[in-house]
Amino acid sequence: MPAKLFSKKYLHLIGGVLGVLGIFFVAARLYKYADQISIAHFSSREIFWMVLAVCVYGAANVLLALAWQKILAFFDAPVATPWAIRAYGVSQLAKYVPGNIFQFAGRQAIGMAAGLEARALLKSTLYELGLLALVGACYGILALPLLLGWLTGWMALLLFIATISALAWGIHHFFSAKLAAAWGMHTLFLLVSGLIFWLILQNISHATPLPVAGVAGAYVLAWLIGLVTPGAPAGVGVREAVLLFLLGAWVPPGQLVFTIVVGRMMTVIGDLLFFGVSCAMKRSPA
């Protein structure tokens, strides 16, 4: 067997094994959540909003795949849209494997097996993490009114829009329109994620009307801290602790913890839905 074919065979194997491991850990996570949540406690209206949240979140993952495609194009490694979605979706479940790095390893293996340059794939991951971290930090601006009484929600929103827009212009002007497009997709994905959490929190906790921008900003900031915390699979534990700190004064702790668990279950099912759709996508990167 030629060395190149031998390598591709094992790269495909690595990608497949990480995907299967991801499914295993997702199943374990869903079993854990099912033990904590009883569907009988929810009204038909609440179930409707939860199903909608799962579908919207699953579809929003496409934005991450398209952003990765743009970053690859920036490094002169263009790939077809269906393949980018498939590679991203199939590898994404591995983020639930303890270690918080296996989704990147799986994508690297899948890309190399498809003939993409290892260096371009590695750089695309580093740039993706950098862009996501920067966008997530910008969303933290929206959470500032939760901590600073003198800062209003509207002031934080205007500052957030100005910061996001200025950075988008800078990325386009000093780097590339492709990276600016990826920046926009990351911004939109995190916006959708934050709004979904606000929607779940508002409809399940039955608390007094909560500030949309503040809750969305708190969720994205918690997501970012979970993302950059080594070893936490998909930020589990870290994200919850940050949300309790930021929103504990707005929502009773018991209701907030319950909503966080429900939100976790929704995102896990959404990731599983995205995985299922991705498996049906085109296998060739051309």
mmCIF file of C-alpha atoms in Angstrom:
data_model
loop_
_atom_site.group_PDB
_atom_site.id
_atom_site.type_symbol
_atom_site.label_atom_id
_atom_site.label_comp_id
_atom_site.label_asym_id
_atom_site.label_seq_id
_atom_site.Cartn_x
_atom_site.Cartn_y
_atom_site.Cartn_z
ATOM 1 C CA MET A 1 0.000 0.000 0.000
ATOM 2 C CA PRO A 2 1.481 3.415 -0.960
ATOM 3 C CA ALA A 3 2.461 5.577 2.016
ATOM 4 C CA LYS A 4 0.041 8.324 1.037
ATOM 5 C CA LEU A 5 -2.931 5.958 0.876
ATOM 6 C CA PHE A 6 -1.789 4.367 4.137
ATOM 7 C CA SER A 7 -1.766 7.755 5.824
ATOM 8 C CA LYS A 8 -5.181 8.695 4.445
ATOM 9 C CA LYS A 9 -6.626 5.428 5.685
ATOM 10 C CA TYR A 10 -5.476 6.116 9.240
ATOM 11 C CA LEU A 11 -6.464 9.767 9.107
ATOM 12 C CA HIS A 12 -9.995 8.705 8.132
ATOM 13 C CA LEU A 13 -9.882 6.198 10.998
ATOM 14 C CA ILE A 14 -8.829 8.862 13.503
ATOM 15 C CA GLY A 15 -11.605 11.198 12.357
ATOM 16 C CA GLY A 16 -14.146 8.382 12.567
ATOM 17 C CA VAL A 17 -13.041 7.254 16.034
ATOM 18 C CA LEU A 18 -13.260 10.797 17.405
ATOM 19 C CA GLY A 19 -16.724 11.139 15.880
ATOM 20 C CA VAL A 20 -17.882 7.909 17.541
ATOM 21 C CA LEU A 21 -16.377 9.007 20.865
ATOM 22 C CA GLY A 22 -18.292 12.254 20.526
ATOM 23 C CA ILE A 23 -21.556 10.349 20.026
ATOM 24 C CA PHE A 24 -20.820 8.255 23.111
ATOM 25 C CA PHE A 25 -20.199 11.268 25.328
ATOM 26 C CA VAL A 26 -23.229 13.099 23.914
ATOM 27 C CA ALA A 27 -25.394 10.072 24.747
ATOM 28 C CA ALA A 28 -23.959 10.035 28.275
ATOM 29 C CA ARG A 29 -24.668 13.760 28.639
ATOM 30 C CA LEU A 30 -28.251 13.402 27.400
ATOM 31 C CA TYR A 31 -28.817 10.500 29.822
ATOM 32 C CA LYS A 32 -27.569 12.690 32.658
ATOM 33 C CA TYR A 33 -29.836 15.570 31.664
ATOM 34 C CA ALA A 34 -32.846 13.281 31.205
ATOM 35 C CA ASP A 35 -32.338 12.160 34.801
ATOM 36 C CA GLN A 36 -32.516 15.795 35.965
ATOM 37 C CA ILE A 37 -35.355 17.016 33.758
ATOM 38 C CA SER A 38 -38.893 15.674 33.499
ATOM 39 C CA ILE A 39 -40.803 16.621 30.351
ATOM 40 C CA ALA A 40 -44.009 16.321 32.389
ATOM 41 C CA HIS A 41 -43.037 19.536 34.194
ATOM 42 C CA PHE A 42 -43.248 21.565 30.977
ATOM 43 C CA SER A 43 -46.327 23.027 29.361
ATOM 44 C CA SER A 44 -47.008 22.557 25.644
ATOM 45 C CA ARG A 45 -45.951 26.189 25.126
ATOM 46 C CA GLU A 46 -42.598 25.605 26.833
ATOM 47 C CA ILE A 47 -42.007 22.413 24.844
ATOM 48 C CA PHE A 48 -42.728 24.336 21.629
ATOM 49 C CA TRP A 49 -40.098 26.964 22.473
ATOM 50 C CA MET A 50 -37.568 24.294 23.400
ATOM 51 C CA VAL A 51 -38.075 22.392 20.123
ATOM 52 C CA LEU A 52 -37.746 25.674 18.224
ATOM 53 C CA ALA A 53 -34.544 26.473 20.131
ATOM 54 C CA VAL A 54 -33.053 23.080 19.221
ATOM 55 C CA CYS A 55 -33.817 23.541 15.511
ATOM 56 C CA VAL A 56 -32.529 27.121 15.367
ATOM 57 C CA TYR A 57 -29.349 26.268 17.271
ATOM 58 C CA GLY A 58 -28.687 23.224 15.094
ATOM 59 C CA ALA A 59 -29.120 25.327 11.943
ATOM 60 C CA ALA A 60 -26.947 28.140 13.352
ATOM 61 C CA ASN A 61 -24.000 25.740 13.526
ATOM 62 C CA VAL A 62 -23.823 26.052 9.741
ATOM 63 C CA LEU A 63 -22.525 29.589 10.329
ATOM 64 C CA LEU A 64 -19.487 28.171 12.135
ATOM 65 C CA ALA A 65 -18.796 25.780 9.268
ATOM 66 C CA LEU A 66 -19.094 28.563 6.686
ATOM 67 C CA ALA A 67 -16.796 30.792 8.740
ATOM 68 C CA TRP A 68 -14.216 27.984 8.830
ATOM 69 C CA GLN A 69 -14.570 27.650 5.054
ATOM 70 C CA LYS A 70 -13.791 31.367 4.675
ATOM 71 C CA ILE A 71 -10.726 31.050 6.907
ATOM 72 C CA LEU A 72 -9.471 28.083 4.876
ATOM 73 C CA ALA A 73 -9.918 30.153 1.701
ATOM 74 C CA PHE A 74 -7.844 32.911 3.333
ATOM 75 C CA PHE A 75 -5.013 30.369 3.632
ATOM 76 C CA ASP A 76 -5.408 29.341 -0.026
ATOM 77 C CA ALA A 77 -7.172 26.082 0.838
ATOM 78 C CA PRO A 78 -10.615 26.562 -0.744
ATOM 79 C CA VAL A 79 -13.181 23.811 -0.179
ATOM 80 C CA ALA A 80 -16.751 23.222 -1.322
ATOM 81 C CA THR A 81 -19.511 24.403 1.021
ATOM 82 C CA PRO A 82 -21.134 20.953 1.497
ATOM 83 C CA TRP A 83 -17.763 19.426 2.412
ATOM 84 C CA ALA A 84 -16.994 22.222 4.895
ATOM 85 C CA ILE A 85 -20.345 21.653 6.596
ATOM 86 C CA ARG A 86 -19.803 17.885 6.668
ATOM 87 C CA ALA A 87 -16.252 18.066 8.040
ATOM 88 C CA TYR A 88 -17.225 20.613 10.673
ATOM 89 C CA GLY A 89 -20.402 18.850 11.720
ATOM 90 C CA VAL A 90 -18.917 15.361 11.892
ATOM 91 C CA SER A 91 -15.980 16.531 14.022
ATOM 92 C CA GLN A 92 -17.964 18.933 16.216
ATOM 93 C CA LEU A 93 -19.411 16.301 18.576
ATOM 94 C CA ALA A 94 -15.871 15.494 19.725
ATOM 95 C CA LYS A 95 -15.945 18.719 21.771
ATOM 96 C CA TYR A 96 -17.868 16.722 24.385
ATOM 97 C CA VAL A 97 -14.935 14.354 24.850
ATOM 98 C CA PRO A 98 -12.969 15.409 27.965
ATOM 99 C CA GLY A 99 -9.995 17.501 26.934
ATOM 100 C CA ASN A 100 -11.821 20.168 24.905
ATOM 101 C CA ILE A 101 -9.453 19.750 21.925
ATOM 102 C CA PHE A 102 -10.654 16.667 20.091
ATOM 103 C CA GLN A 103 -13.036 18.518 17.771
ATOM 104 C CA PHE A 104 -9.995 20.331 16.370
ATOM 105 C CA ALA A 105 -7.977 17.129 16.120
ATOM 106 C CA GLY A 106 -10.856 15.440 14.296
ATOM 107 C CA ARG A 107 -11.189 18.284 11.823
ATOM 108 C CA GLN A 108 -7.429 18.252 11.230
ATOM 109 C CA ALA A 109 -7.523 14.522 10.478
ATOM 110 C CA ILE A 110 -10.570 14.805 8.198
ATOM 111 C CA GLY A 111 -9.019 17.705 6.297
ATOM 112 C CA MET A 112 -5.648 16.005 5.836
ATOM 113 C CA ALA A 113 -7.361 12.823 4.679
ATOM 114 C CA ALA A 114 -9.126 14.930 2.052
ATOM 115 C CA GLY A 115 -5.776 16.234 0.791
ATOM 116 C CA LEU A 116 -5.668 19.647 2.465
ATOM 117 C CA GLU A 117 -2.332 20.978 3.690
ATOM 118 C CA ALA A 118 -1.741 20.300 7.393
ATOM 119 C CA ARG A 119 -0.323 23.781 7.996
ATOM 120 C CA ALA A 120 -3.337 25.508 6.447
ATOM 121 C CA LEU A 121 -5.691 23.410 8.576
ATOM 122 C CA LEU A 122 -3.771 24.173 11.755
ATOM 123 C CA LYS A 123 -3.670 27.891 10.977
ATOM 124 C CA SER A 124 -7.398 27.878 10.224
ATOM 125 C CA THR A 125 -8.072 26.432 13.687
ATOM 126 C CA LEU A 126 -5.883 29.023 15.399
ATOM 127 C CA TYR A 127 -7.511 31.874 13.482
ATOM 128 C CA GLU A 128 -10.961 30.481 14.175
ATOM 129 C CA LEU A 129 -10.251 30.344 17.909
ATOM 130 C CA GLY A 130 -8.790 33.845 17.812
ATOM 131 C CA LEU A 131 -11.794 35.310 16.003
ATOM 132 C CA LEU A 132 -14.288 33.510 18.248
ATOM 133 C CA ALA A 133 -12.471 34.646 21.379
ATOM 134 C CA LEU A 134 -12.386 38.245 20.184
ATOM 135 C CA VAL A 135 -16.066 38.237 19.213
ATOM 136 C CA GLY A 136 -16.974 36.599 22.526
ATOM 137 C CA ALA A 137 -15.023 39.243 24.442
ATOM 138 C CA CYS A 138 -16.959 41.946 22.577
ATOM 139 C CA TYR A 139 -20.231 40.361 23.712
ATOM 140 C CA GLY A 140 -18.958 40.718 27.254
ATOM 141 C CA ILE A 141 -19.604 44.456 26.829
ATOM 142 C CA LEU A 142 -23.338 43.682 26.830
ATOM 143 C CA ALA A 143 -23.024 42.007 30.238
ATOM 144 C CA LEU A 144 -21.347 45.010 31.883
ATOM 145 C CA PRO A 145 -24.650 46.610 33.032
ATOM 146 C CA LEU A 146 -25.237 43.476 35.148
ATOM 147 C CA LEU A 147 -22.150 44.411 37.165
ATOM 148 C CA LEU A 148 -21.922 48.199 36.763
ATOM 149 C CA GLY A 149 -25.011 50.014 37.974
ATOM 150 C CA TRP A 150 -24.105 53.276 36.249
ATOM 151 C CA LEU A 151 -23.904 51.708 32.775
ATOM 152 C CA THR A 152 -27.264 51.397 31.037
ATOM 153 C CA GLY A 153 -28.220 48.662 28.598
ATOM 154 C CA TRP A 154 -28.476 51.122 25.726
ATOM 155 C CA MET A 155 -25.013 52.519 26.426
ATOM 156 C CA ALA A 156 -23.569 48.993 26.436
ATOM 157 C CA LEU A 157 -25.425 48.099 23.228
ATOM 158 C CA LEU A 158 -24.112 51.157 21.378
ATOM 159 C CA LEU A 159 -20.574 50.470 22.612
ATOM 160 C CA PHE A 160 -20.883 46.836 21.510
ATOM 161 C CA ILE A 161 -22.105 47.767 18.011
ATOM 162 C CA ALA A 162 -19.341 50.357 17.623
ATOM 163 C CA THR A 163 -16.665 47.872 18.753
ATOM 164 C CA ILE A 164 -17.904 45.027 16.543
ATOM 165 C CA SER A 165 -18.171 47.338 13.528
ATOM 166 C CA ALA A 166 -14.737 48.902 14.060
ATOM 167 C CA LEU A 167 -13.078 45.498 14.368
ATOM 168 C CA ALA A 168 -14.925 44.214 11.289
ATOM 169 C CA TRP A 169 -13.606 47.198 9.317
ATOM 170 C CA GLY A 170 -10.085 46.660 10.660
ATOM 171 C CA ILE A 171 -10.075 42.951 9.769
ATOM 172 C CA HIS A 172 -11.351 43.725 6.261
ATOM 173 C CA HIS A 173 -8.903 46.576 5.714
ATOM 174 C CA PHE A 174 -5.739 45.083 7.221
ATOM 175 C CA PHE A 175 -6.277 41.366 6.580
ATOM 176 C CA SER A 176 -8.920 40.114 4.171
ATOM 177 C CA ALA A 177 -12.573 40.277 3.186
ATOM 178 C CA LYS A 178 -12.681 36.525 3.791
ATOM 179 C CA LEU A 179 -11.685 36.924 7.436
ATOM 180 C CA ALA A 180 -14.151 39.796 7.793
ATOM 181 C CA ALA A 181 -16.890 37.496 6.486
ATOM 182 C CA ALA A 182 -15.869 34.851 9.043
ATOM 183 C CA TRP A 183 -15.998 37.536 11.738
ATOM 184 C CA GLY A 184 -19.547 38.406 10.721
ATOM 185 C CA MET A 185 -20.635 34.751 10.785
ATOM 186 C CA HIS A 186 -19.122 34.219 14.230
ATOM 187 C CA THR A 187 -20.859 37.359 15.464
ATOM 188 C CA LEU A 188 -24.204 36.134 14.132
ATOM 189 C CA PHE A 189 -23.775 32.622 15.565
ATOM 190 C CA LEU A 190 -23.041 33.940 19.047
ATOM 191 C CA LEU A 191 -25.967 36.363 18.761
ATOM 192 C CA VAL A 192 -28.299 33.462 17.957
ATOM 193 C CA SER A 193 -26.853 31.422 20.849
ATOM 194 C CA GLY A 194 -27.339 34.270 23.321
ATOM 195 C CA LEU A 195 -30.883 34.978 22.170
ATOM 196 C CA ILE A 196 -31.801 31.296 22.446
ATOM 197 C CA PHE A 197 -30.593 31.228 26.056
ATOM 198 C CA TRP A 198 -32.582 34.386 26.854
ATOM 199 C CA LEU A 199 -35.667 32.838 25.253
ATOM 200 C CA ILE A 200 -35.315 29.636 27.296
ATOM 201 C CA LEU A 201 -34.612 31.570 30.502
ATOM 202 C CA GLN A 202 -37.559 33.912 30.006
ATOM 203 C CA ASN A 203 -40.018 31.135 29.194
ATOM 204 C CA ILE A 204 -38.920 28.547 31.759
ATOM 205 C CA SER A 205 -37.886 30.616 34.775
ATOM 206 C CA HIS A 206 -41.013 32.823 34.558
ATOM 207 C CA ALA A 207 -38.955 35.583 36.079
ATOM 208 C CA THR A 208 -39.649 39.277 35.630
ATOM 209 C CA PRO A 209 -38.774 40.523 32.123
ATOM 210 C CA LEU A 210 -35.037 40.134 31.696
ATOM 211 C CA PRO A 211 -32.768 42.444 29.649
ATOM 212 C CA VAL A 212 -32.239 40.697 26.318
ATOM 213 C CA ALA A 213 -28.828 42.177 25.554
ATOM 214 C CA GLY A 214 -27.531 41.676 29.092
ATOM 215 C CA VAL A 215 -28.572 38.016 29.290
ATOM 216 C CA ALA A 216 -27.260 37.289 25.780
ATOM 217 C CA GLY A 217 -23.957 38.970 26.626
ATOM 218 C CA ALA A 218 -23.666 37.034 29.879
ATOM 219 C CA TYR A 219 -24.302 33.750 28.077
ATOM 220 C CA VAL A 220 -21.713 34.410 25.368
ATOM 221 C CA LEU A 221 -19.149 35.551 27.926
ATOM 222 C CA ALA A 222 -19.760 32.357 29.934
ATOM 223 C CA TRP A 223 -19.424 30.346 26.716
ATOM 224 C CA LEU A 224 -16.100 32.048 25.945
ATOM 225 C CA ILE A 225 -14.664 31.349 29.401
ATOM 226 C CA GLY A 226 -15.740 27.711 29.040
ATOM 227 C CA LEU A 227 -14.154 27.549 25.590
ATOM 228 C CA VAL A 228 -10.742 28.717 26.748
ATOM 229 C CA THR A 229 -10.721 26.651 29.961
ATOM 230 C CA PRO A 230 -8.414 23.655 29.413
ATOM 231 C CA GLY A 231 -9.892 20.213 29.929
ATOM 232 C CA ALA A 232 -13.562 21.200 30.320
ATOM 233 C CA PRO A 233 -15.546 19.252 27.679
ATOM 234 C CA ALA A 234 -17.637 21.877 25.823
ATOM 235 C CA GLY A 235 -17.085 24.206 28.782
ATOM 236 C CA VAL A 236 -19.209 22.068 31.126
ATOM 237 C CA GLY A 237 -19.203 23.404 34.697
ATOM 238 C CA VAL A 238 -17.295 26.581 33.881
ATOM 239 C CA ARG A 239 -20.098 28.096 31.822
ATOM 240 C CA GLU A 240 -22.647 27.338 34.532
ATOM 241 C CA ALA A 241 -20.521 28.929 37.266
ATOM 242 C CA VAL A 242 -20.085 32.154 35.278
ATOM 243 C CA LEU A 243 -23.817 32.382 34.524
ATOM 244 C CA LEU A 244 -24.657 31.911 38.202
ATOM 245 C CA PHE A 245 -22.263 34.731 39.070
ATOM 246 C CA LEU A 246 -23.598 37.124 36.431
ATOM 247 C CA LEU A 247 -27.329 36.366 36.615
ATOM 248 C CA GLY A 248 -27.750 35.212 40.220
ATOM 249 C CA ALA A 249 -29.103 38.612 41.251
ATOM 250 C CA TRP A 250 -31.745 38.561 38.489
ATOM 251 C CA VAL A 251 -33.082 35.026 38.700
ATOM 252 C CA PRO A 252 -33.549 32.799 41.785
ATOM 253 C CA PRO A 253 -30.579 30.360 41.883
ATOM 254 C CA GLY A 254 -32.782 27.247 41.742
ATOM 255 C CA GLN A 255 -34.612 28.431 38.633
ATOM 256 C CA LEU A 256 -31.388 29.608 37.037
ATOM 257 C CA VAL A 257 -29.631 26.261 37.571
ATOM 258 C CA PHE A 258 -32.638 24.404 36.160
ATOM 259 C CA THR A 259 -32.729 26.695 33.107
ATOM 260 C CA ILE A 260 -28.987 26.235 32.556
ATOM 261 C CA VAL A 261 -29.432 22.445 32.568
ATOM 262 C CA VAL A 262 -32.344 22.716 30.107
ATOM 263 C CA GLY A 263 -30.285 25.050 27.911
ATOM 264 C CA ARG A 264 -27.402 22.583 27.976
ATOM 265 C CA MET A 265 -29.695 19.790 26.865
ATOM 266 C CA MET A 266 -31.042 21.950 24.031
ATOM 267 C CA THR A 267 -27.561 22.744 22.693
ATOM 268 C CA VAL A 268 -26.453 19.104 22.928
ATOM 269 C CA ILE A 269 -29.498 17.965 20.938
ATOM 270 C CA GLY A 270 -28.904 20.819 18.484
ATOM 271 C CA ASP A 271 -25.306 19.674 17.983
ATOM 272 C CA LEU A 272 -26.561 16.122 17.461
ATOM 273 C CA LEU A 273 -29.060 17.374 14.868
ATOM 274 C CA PHE A 274 -26.300 19.266 13.055
ATOM 275 C CA PHE A 275 -24.151 16.137 13.135
ATOM 276 C CA GLY A 276 -26.930 14.070 11.546
ATOM 277 C CA VAL A 277 -27.496 16.563 8.745
ATOM 278 C CA SER A 278 -23.742 16.948 8.169
ATOM 279 C CA CYS A 279 -23.309 13.219 7.621
ATOM 280 C CA ALA A 280 -25.473 13.497 4.513
ATOM 281 C CA MET A 281 -23.262 16.170 2.939
ATOM 282 C CA LYS A 282 -20.773 15.757 0.100
ATOM 283 C CA ARG A 283 -17.555 13.917 1.007
ATOM 284 C CA SER A 284 -15.270 15.582 -1.547
ATOM 285 C CA PRO A 285 -13.665 18.962 -0.712
ATOM 286 C CA ALA A 286 -13.611 20.014 -4.373
#
